[in-house]
Amino acid sequence: MVRFFHPWCVLAAGSLTLLAPHQGRAIQVDGPDYSAETWRLAGGIPLDEVKSILQRKNGFLWFATPGGAIRFDGVGFDAFNQRENPGLPSNQIESLFEDRNGNLFLGHATGNVSLRLPNGFRSINLPDDWPTQPVVSFIENDGCVWAVNHAGGRLMVAQNGGCIDAGPVEHGGSDGVRELPDGWTVADDEVVCVEGGAIAKIWGPTPWRTKDQRIIFCQLRNGDVAVGTTLGGIFILHDDGNYSIINQQSSLRSIHILSLCEDAEGNLWVGTFTGITKLHRRICRSVSYNPSRLATWSCIAPKNDGGIWLGTSKGSLHCSQADFSDLHEVIYTPDDNAVRAICEKGKTVWYSKAGHSIMKLLAGRSKSVDAMQEHDDVWAMVEDSTKTLWAGGASGLWRLANSNWTKQESLEQGVYGVRCLAAADNGALWIGMEQNGLAMRLPDGTIRHCTVDDGLPATFVSSLLWEPDTQRLWIGTFGGGLAVLADGQILRVPFPADVVYKILKDAQGRLWLVTENGVRIATPEVLLTGIEQQELAGPVVALGAEEGIKPAVSVARGLSTACRTADGSMWFISDLDIVRVDPRDVRPVEREVPLFIRKLVVNGQTLTLGDQSEIELQPGVRRLDVHFSALSFVDHSLLNFKYRLLGLDDGWMQTQAADRTINFQRLPPGNYAFELLAANRDGIWNAHPLGLKLVIPPFWWQRLWFKSALIAATMALIVLFALSIADRINRQKLIRTEKMRAVEQERTRISMDLHDEVGSEMTRMSLLINRLMRMFNRNDLRYLPDQINELGQVAQHLVKALDEIVWVVSPANDNLDNLVAYLARYVSDYLEATSFDCDLKLPDELPPVVLPGPVRHNLYLAVVEALNNSVKHSDATEICFCVQYENNVLYMALSDNGKGLDPSDTPRFQRGLKGMHRRMEKLGGIVEIKPVAGGGTSVAFRVPIAHAGMDWGDANIT
């Protein structure tokens, strides 16, 4: 918790004298190094004049400003002011405090106190005697929370974990004298720690000079105490009595400190008049040194007596002691050829320069000479187990013997473009090449090659490390990441980098890998386990720009940008920076990353969750965006996340989610469980995922009852459709059967007609011919004319019968017009042979109505029957044949002027009447027989003809 120093605290211990720096104490010049990151305006939120900083138990950082409270999750800022939160009595926030129960209290410059609630803020009711002075701090003891104002007065605002209104007020004296609060403060010119109202520890005299300034104390987790001043920046008080200063000359942009807070990850947050600054304490020591002449560092190697050798991009050679003292230039040559490799053997230093092969520097001399007769672009040098020095270059492999370099392997043996070397303990030499992969030179000179066909992840091998104790070879590649050769097999490691420029090993057995994303540190066991699991599940420590390590990763400059010295330190170079890291100070961060779901955005509408663990959404989720916070305040690009949506997919999806948002598209109705895991900067995953249950109800047409009804209706429709098809098929079968029956009936009728009409006449004709033959044989010709005349009548009747049969059978006559024309001609011809006059009343035009043959035949027979009856029994002189067609009804009538219908004669033609009625019934028509005014009889036929495709039923009546 941040503790403030106020005048009343000092007066409680007595009058203060002018504070002066302690004469016997020196500023610690070899103090910690900090990286700084400052925010002044974030997303339109002003962050100037930050008066209080607090990290809550849930991990969020809160800042008190005159414009309201601000919450920070490492990526985004949320502002809380009166406009969006009416529960706040004032925007001017002076102090922040969280009690043991997790309640957040806000102290205002107006004397008000407010409490943070899940859905907003609540202003605590104040007693009348509480002054309107700024609430500068809070104190919690015996289960009570007290608000402390600028004058030293106290107001109880919570008791036993619950907020209270109008609690008791304890007013400070007129001079503001109160007892010393627990924590660090100043008393009698000394920095002291107070516990239970008594001084428990004295650090020593105050190291700052000016007394008239506000002093802020913050106890750090490593035992140091950070002290913020308003005129001198930040003083870090160490346990050993020394101190260091952080000011504008180091990392701060402003030395006017208003608030301090250390977060759970060891970052020191500083509130000033000019914004918020995060100070991250580096574990390394670094120095920026300009080697002059526009040069940058290109190569580093250890010295035999401690310290390092350094090469520049301009070809000069430097050296330094391990404590950065005595850093100076040894050799300078006026060219632009970078130093690429350095190796000290005995009293001689060998180094290679681009375009100049290997140079030799003797001890105590300031000049070097070219040691190779044949120029080669040498990139790497190594000493093997037999103390033989080897060098690898563009044209092949070289060996130093008797101060002379001789080429051992070249293009003929497949050794060229050498970029790195590693010596095995059995005298073998591993060779990494730019284009030809990996090769091993055995002590007898035999060369064995390993290519991508053998499992090598890339043809460009950029770094090698041999482990004698495990007989493993670690292989760094350019573009293929990391691999290991173990038990004769090359295995690719699932390492989060594509380029590995250098591989080192510290005294603890950890591998240090220089990658394009900084330095990564992991144990071989973690890497080997990752091969089996296809995922690194153990800690992989990340060192990057925040730690001040930005190793050079340019292939054109060289690959020797890191080394390990005899004392176990790791050294890195980049541009003008030289960085030294003690591996003992590097430990993985075990703290899990707290996760918090901030809001859901469903189809563009924002939903705030609060403390809900389950939420029901509206039907029809086209897009769901889950906005979350990962409460880690290190470089947020080092965090990784895994998420899944149970109910949609049980598999984990991995992402970096730079904007802390995960989205899903078109989620069907159902019950889901969203789960999220985070890995901190060192690859430690949360033990338990953050979970949120989601319920997406269906639309009414997606519900079970509707689906069941729809399925039932569909099945019913299918059944009806099937029945309809079956009925149609049956009807078609019936129609075909009826047609076949009609054909059979028609054939039967035709055969009967042929038998009755044609057959009988043919028989009669045959008999007449036989009679004529007998007459001719007897030469009896008396009755010959009569017989011949009778034979002619038979032939004539036979022709008419055949004509009738042909007319009925012919499809060309299947229409109403042909029927009427044929009947009219028949009536006319029939009456012409008698003494009857014929009167035809026919319509001028008839519609194109189709009449099947059986229908025409029945109508024809009915008319013939009526005509025969009229001729035989009416005793008339005139017969009229009338045809009409109106409203789809065919009307045909035969009327005469005879004696009319005599009831006594009815039995004689009763059979004919029954036949006519039967024929009309089959056609759906009627027969009307009635007398005619003035004498005579009318026989009328009415037949409905609905349409051309009318089903006439069984009309084949003979």
Short mmCIF file of C-alpha atoms in Angstrom, two decimals, residues 797 800 822-836 838 860 863-872 879:
data_model
loop_
_atom_site.label_atom_id
_atom_site.label_comp_id
_atom_site.label_asym_id
_atom_site.label_seq_id
_atom_site.Cartn_x
_atom_site.Cartn_y
_atom_site.Cartn_z
CA HIS A 797 -77.80 -51.74 -96.67
CA LYS A 800 -74.52 -48.15 -95.08
CA TYR A 822 -73.49 -37.03 -90.05
CA LEU A 823 -76.87 -37.27 -88.27
CA ALA A 824 -78.34 -34.56 -90.46
CA ARG A 825 -77.17 -36.36 -93.60
CA TYR A 826 -78.48 -39.68 -92.25
CA VAL A 827 -81.92 -38.26 -91.44
CA SER A 828 -82.11 -36.53 -94.81
CA ASP A 829 -81.06 -39.64 -96.74
CA TYR A 830 -83.35 -41.86 -94.71
CA LEU A 831 -86.42 -39.69 -95.27
CA GLU A 832 -85.63 -39.13 -98.93
CA ALA A 833 -86.40 -42.79 -99.62
CA THR A 834 -89.82 -42.37 -97.98
CA SER A 835 -92.84 -40.14 -98.53
CA PHE A 836 -91.89 -38.00 -95.54
CA CYS A 838 -87.52 -33.55 -94.06
CA TYR A 860 -76.46 -41.95 -83.33
CA VAL A 863 -81.54 -40.74 -83.04
CA VAL A 864 -81.92 -43.72 -85.39
CA GLU A 865 -84.28 -45.42 -82.93
CA ALA A 866 -86.35 -42.28 -82.60
CA LEU A 867 -86.42 -41.78 -86.39
CA ASN A 868 -87.49 -45.37 -87.03
CA ASN A 869 -90.29 -45.10 -84.49
CA SER A 870 -91.53 -41.88 -86.02
CA VAL A 871 -91.50 -43.25 -89.56
CA LYS A 872 -93.18 -46.52 -88.62
CA ILE A 879 -90.34 -35.00 -89.72
#
